[in-house]
PDB file of C-alpha atoms in Angstrom:
ATOM      1  CA  MET C   1      -0.770  36.785 -30.682  1.00  0.00           C
ATOM      2  CA  ALA C   2       0.440  40.441 -29.996  1.00  0.00           C
ATOM      3  CA  HIS C   3       3.741  42.020 -31.056  1.00  0.00           C
ATOM      4  CA  ILE C   4       5.437  43.930 -28.825  1.00  0.00           C
ATOM      5  CA  GLY C   5       4.110  47.543 -29.223  1.00  0.00           C
ATOM      6  CA  HIS C   6       0.705  46.232 -29.924  1.00  0.00           C
ATOM      7  CA  ARG C   7      -1.839  46.402 -27.276  1.00  0.00           C
ATOM      8  CA  VAL C   8      -3.646  43.137 -25.703  1.00  0.00           C
ATOM      9  CA  GLU C   9      -7.860  43.961 -25.760  1.00  0.00           C
ATOM     10  CA  GLY C  10      -8.361  41.858 -23.447  1.00  0.00           C
ATOM     11  CA  PRO C  11      -6.783  37.977 -21.785  1.00  0.00           C
ATOM     12  CA  PRO C  12      -6.908  35.278 -23.522  1.00  0.00           C
ATOM     13  CA  PRO C  13      -9.767  32.913 -23.356  1.00  0.00           C
ATOM     14  CA  GLY C  14      -9.847  31.010 -20.077  1.00  0.00           C
ATOM     15  CA  LEU C  15      -7.991  32.902 -18.297  1.00  0.00           C
ATOM     16  CA  ALA C  16      -8.570  36.735 -16.438  1.00  0.00           C
ATOM     17  CA  TRP C  17      -5.618  39.487 -16.502  1.00  0.00           C
ATOM     18  CA  VAL C  18      -4.947  40.727 -12.565  1.00  0.00           C
ATOM     19  CA  PRO C  19      -4.133  44.365 -12.088  1.00  0.00           C
ATOM     20  CA  PRO C  20      -0.327  44.488 -11.458  1.00  0.00           C
ATOM     21  CA  ASP C  21       0.606  46.087  -8.690  1.00  0.00           C
ATOM     22  CA  SER C  22       2.183  49.467  -9.637  1.00  0.00           C
ATOM     23  CA  GLY C  23      -0.866  51.177  -9.405  1.00  0.00           C
ATOM     24  CA  GLY C  24      -2.434  53.375 -12.138  1.00  0.00           C
ATOM     25  CA  PHE C  25      -0.425  50.911 -14.696  1.00  0.00           C
ATOM     26  CA  ASP C  26      -3.255  49.072 -16.948  1.00  0.00           C
ATOM     27  CA  HIS C  27      -1.301  47.124 -19.454  1.00  0.00           C
ATOM     28  CA  PRO C  28      -1.764  43.270 -18.889  1.00  0.00           C
ATOM     29  CA  SER C  29       1.704  41.842 -18.989  1.00  0.00           C
ATOM     30  CA  ILE C  30       2.437  37.816 -18.622  1.00  0.00           C
ATOM     31  CA  ALA C  31       3.249  38.139 -14.740  1.00  0.00           C
ATOM     32  CA  SER C  32      -0.436  39.530 -14.136  1.00  0.00           C
ATOM     33  CA  ILE C  33      -1.684  36.213 -15.216  1.00  0.00           C
ATOM     34  CA  VAL C  34      -3.283  33.847 -12.930  1.00  0.00           C
ATOM     35  CA  MET C  35      -3.960  30.961 -13.163  1.00  0.00           C
ATOM     36  CA  THR C  36      -5.525  28.165 -11.269  1.00  0.00           C
ATOM     37  CA  VAL C  37      -4.720  24.313 -11.512  1.00  0.00           C
ATOM     38  CA  ILE C  38      -7.418  22.311 -10.614  1.00  0.00           C
ATOM     39  CA  GLU C  39      -6.482  18.609  -9.708  1.00  0.00           C
ATOM     40  CA  ARG C  40      -9.025  15.545 -10.902  1.00  0.00           C
ATOM     41  CA  ASP C  41      -8.042  12.476 -10.287  1.00  0.00           C
ATOM     42  CA  PHE C  42     -11.722  10.728 -12.488  1.00  0.00           C
ATOM     43  CA  GLY C  43     -11.705   7.781  -9.902  1.00  0.00           C
ATOM     44  CA  LYS C  44      -7.647   7.065 -10.150  1.00  0.00           C
ATOM     45  CA  LYS C  45      -6.820   7.030  -5.796  1.00  0.00           C
ATOM     46  CA  LYS C  46      -9.704   4.548  -5.793  1.00  0.00           C
ATOM     47  CA  ARG C  47      -9.364   3.071  -8.705  1.00  0.00           C
ATOM     48  CA  ASP C  48      -5.512   2.137  -7.093  1.00  0.00           C
ATOM     49  CA  THR C  49      -6.210   0.912  -3.623  1.00  0.00           C
ATOM     50  CA  VAL C  50      -9.297  -1.783  -5.395  1.00  0.00           C
ATOM     51  CA  ARG C  51      -6.666  -3.030  -7.499  1.00  0.00           C
ATOM     52  CA  ARG C  52      -3.797  -3.084  -5.228  1.00  0.00           C
ATOM     53  CA  PHE C  53      -6.648  -4.967  -3.207  1.00  0.00           C
ATOM     54  CA  ARG C  54      -7.092  -7.194  -5.550  1.00  0.00           C
ATOM     55  CA  GLU C  55      -3.407  -8.080  -6.173  1.00  0.00           C
ATOM     56  CA  LEU C  56      -2.999  -8.774  -1.660  1.00  0.00           C
ATOM     57  CA  LEU C  57      -5.941 -11.596  -3.165  1.00  0.00           C
ATOM     58  CA  SER C  58      -3.866 -13.238  -5.701  1.00  0.00           C
ATOM     59  CA  LEU C  59      -7.214 -12.224  -7.768  1.00  0.00           C
ATOM     60  CA  ASP C  60      -7.190 -11.677 -11.685  1.00  0.00           C
ATOM     61  CA  ALA C  61      -7.918  -8.042 -13.092  1.00  0.00           C
ATOM     62  CA  LEU C  62     -11.276  -9.110 -13.735  1.00  0.00           C
ATOM     63  CA  HIS C  63     -12.468  -9.002 -10.731  1.00  0.00           C
ATOM     64  CA  GLU C  64     -12.040  -4.868  -9.549  1.00  0.00           C
ATOM     65  CA  HIS C  65     -15.240  -4.124 -10.636  1.00  0.00           C
ATOM     66  CA  ASN C  66     -16.328  -7.132  -8.780  1.00  0.00           C
ATOM     67  CA  ILE C  67     -14.553  -5.503  -5.656  1.00  0.00           C
ATOM     68  CA  GLN C  68     -16.155  -1.887  -6.093  1.00  0.00           C
ATOM     69  CA  ALA C  69     -19.574  -3.422  -6.358  1.00  0.00           C
ATOM     70  CA  ASN C  70     -19.739  -5.356  -3.518  1.00  0.00           C
ATOM     71  CA  PRO C  71     -16.930  -6.104  -1.502  1.00  0.00           C
ATOM     72  CA  LEU C  72     -17.987  -7.733   1.415  1.00  0.00           C
ATOM     73  CA  PRO C  73     -17.513 -11.544  -0.290  1.00  0.00           C
ATOM     74  CA  TYR C  74     -13.816 -10.501  -0.990  1.00  0.00           C
ATOM     75  CA  LEU C  75     -12.961  -8.699   2.848  1.00  0.00           C
ATOM     76  CA  GLU C  76     -14.329 -12.198   3.866  1.00  0.00           C
ATOM     77  CA  ARG C  77     -12.074 -13.996   2.288  1.00  0.00           C
ATOM     78  CA  ALA C  78      -8.857 -11.697   3.324  1.00  0.00           C
ATOM     79  CA  SER C  79     -10.192 -11.341   7.354  1.00  0.00           C
ATOM     80  CA  GLU C  80     -10.313 -15.457   5.914  1.00  0.00           C
ATOM     81  CA  ARG C  81      -6.416 -15.209   4.578  1.00  0.00           C
ATOM     82  CA  ILE C  82      -5.238 -13.203   7.369  1.00  0.00           C
ATOM     83  CA  PHE C  83      -6.668 -15.587  10.488  1.00  0.00           C
ATOM     84  CA  GLN C  84      -4.876 -18.707   8.246  1.00  0.00           C
ATOM     85  CA  LEU C  85      -1.410 -17.188   8.520  1.00  0.00           C
ATOM     86  CA  GLU C  86      -1.952 -15.632  12.621  1.00  0.00           C
ATOM     87  CA  ARG C  87      -2.817 -19.802  12.869  1.00  0.00           C
ATOM     88  CA  ALA C  88       0.268 -20.189  11.178  1.00  0.00           C
ATOM     89  CA  LEU C  89       2.073 -17.953  12.947  1.00  0.00           C
ATOM     90  CA  PHE C  90       1.201 -19.773  16.456  1.00  0.00           C
ATOM     91  CA  GLU C  91       2.000 -23.052  15.309  1.00  0.00           C
ATOM     92  CA  ALA C  92       5.517 -22.082  14.530  1.00  0.00           C
ATOM     93  CA  ALA C  93       5.772 -20.309  17.633  1.00  0.00           C
ATOM     94  CA  GLN C  94       4.667 -22.689  19.693  1.00  0.00           C
ATOM     95  CA  VAL C  95       7.453 -25.406  17.933  1.00  0.00           C
ATOM     96  CA  PHE C  96      10.019 -22.721  18.969  1.00  0.00           C
ATOM     97  CA  THR C  97       9.080 -21.994  21.807  1.00  0.00           C
ATOM     98  CA  GLY C  98       6.581 -24.817  23.345  1.00  0.00           C
ATOM     99  CA  PRO C  99       7.281 -27.337  26.066  1.00  0.00           C
ATOM    100  CA  VAL C 100       8.741 -30.918  24.846  1.00  0.00           C
ATOM    101  CA  GLU C 101       6.749 -33.373  24.960  1.00  0.00           C
ATOM    102  CA  GLU C 102       9.177 -36.345  24.327  1.00  0.00           C
ATOM    103  CA  THR C 103      12.324 -36.430  25.525  1.00  0.00           C
ATOM    104  CA  PRO C 104      15.382 -36.134  23.970  1.00  0.00           C
ATOM    105  CA  SER C 105      16.688 -39.785  21.606  1.00  0.00           C
ATOM    106  CA  GLY C 106      20.285 -38.740  22.344  1.00  0.00           C
ATOM    107  CA  GLU C 107      20.249 -39.471  18.286  1.00  0.00           C
ATOM    108  CA  THR C 108      22.954 -36.977  16.987  1.00  0.00           C
ATOM    109  CA  ILE C 109      21.360 -35.381  13.497  1.00  0.00           C
ATOM    110  CA  ARG C 110      24.424 -33.110  11.129  1.00  0.00           C
ATOM    111  CA  ILE C 111      23.030 -30.437  10.021  1.00  0.00           C
ATOM    112  CA  ASP C 112      24.908 -27.793   7.294  1.00  0.00           C
ATOM    113  CA  LYS C 113      25.602 -24.317   9.404  1.00  0.00           C
ATOM    114  CA  LEU C 114      24.105 -22.303   7.461  1.00  0.00           C
ATOM    115  CA  GLU C 115      21.040 -24.483   7.145  1.00  0.00           C
ATOM    116  CA  TYR C 116      20.881 -23.746  11.075  1.00  0.00           C
ATOM    117  CA  GLU C 117      21.882 -20.687  10.374  1.00  0.00           C
ATOM    118  CA  ARG C 118      18.416 -19.898   8.147  1.00  0.00           C
ATOM    119  CA  LEU C 119      16.770 -22.228  10.483  1.00  0.00           C
ATOM    120  CA  LEU C 120      17.762 -19.618  13.147  1.00  0.00           C
ATOM    121  CA  ARG C 121      16.679 -16.863  10.954  1.00  0.00           C
ATOM    122  CA  CYS C 122      13.237 -18.003  11.230  1.00  0.00           C
ATOM    123  CA  ARG C 123      12.781 -18.340  14.707  1.00  0.00           C
ATOM    124  CA  GLU C 124      13.758 -14.507  14.592  1.00  0.00           C
ATOM    125  CA  ILE C 125      11.537 -13.591  12.321  1.00  0.00           C
ATOM    126  CA  VAL C 126       8.252 -15.818  14.147  1.00  0.00           C
ATOM    127  CA  GLU C 127       9.691 -14.031  16.849  1.00  0.00           C
ATOM    128  CA  GLN C 128       9.688 -10.775  15.998  1.00  0.00           C
ATOM    129  CA  ALA C 129       6.239 -10.940  14.191  1.00  0.00           C
ATOM    130  CA  LEU C 130       4.282 -12.285  16.945  1.00  0.00           C
ATOM    131  CA  THR C 131       5.767  -9.581  19.063  1.00  0.00           C
ATOM    132  CA  GLU C 132       3.885  -7.309  16.233  1.00  0.00           C
ATOM    133  CA  TYR C 133       0.908  -8.955  16.483  1.00  0.00           C
ATOM    134  CA  LYS C 134       1.126  -8.729  20.819  1.00  0.00           C
ATOM    135  CA  ASN C 135       1.767  -5.469  20.804  1.00  0.00           C
ATOM    136  CA  ASP C 136      -1.408  -4.557  17.519  1.00  0.00           C
ATOM    137  CA  GLU C 137      -3.877  -6.559  19.644  1.00  0.00           C
ATOM    138  CA  GLU C 138      -2.676  -4.200  22.799  1.00  0.00           C
ATOM    139  CA  LEU C 139      -3.446  -1.242  20.336  1.00  0.00           C
TER     140      LEU C 139
END
């Protein structure tokens, strides 16, 4: 390491001196060292994507390599799962909005107010999801 008052012969290994802006002054200073940071993720983003996809499919970590090597069966599995969820959404929406096929029996059923509010909230969630699905289909 150089001491104050000693002349530095060259930059440390891996660094380069940049001439200072003061013109004619050729003594290197800390401010004149230029370092470039090269970002390397070594495939981290791709591994994170595969890991998230695996977690969405509820698979264990052993499947990550297979997903990366041959994603088609896993994409088909995801597509089937999406189809099943869409079907369940449409069936739930039909229950809430569909025509009443039977005439009311006249029976009175008593439920707790909290349970009724939960049912109404479920209905809102299904209607909102169906609306979002229709909006996505239009795009």
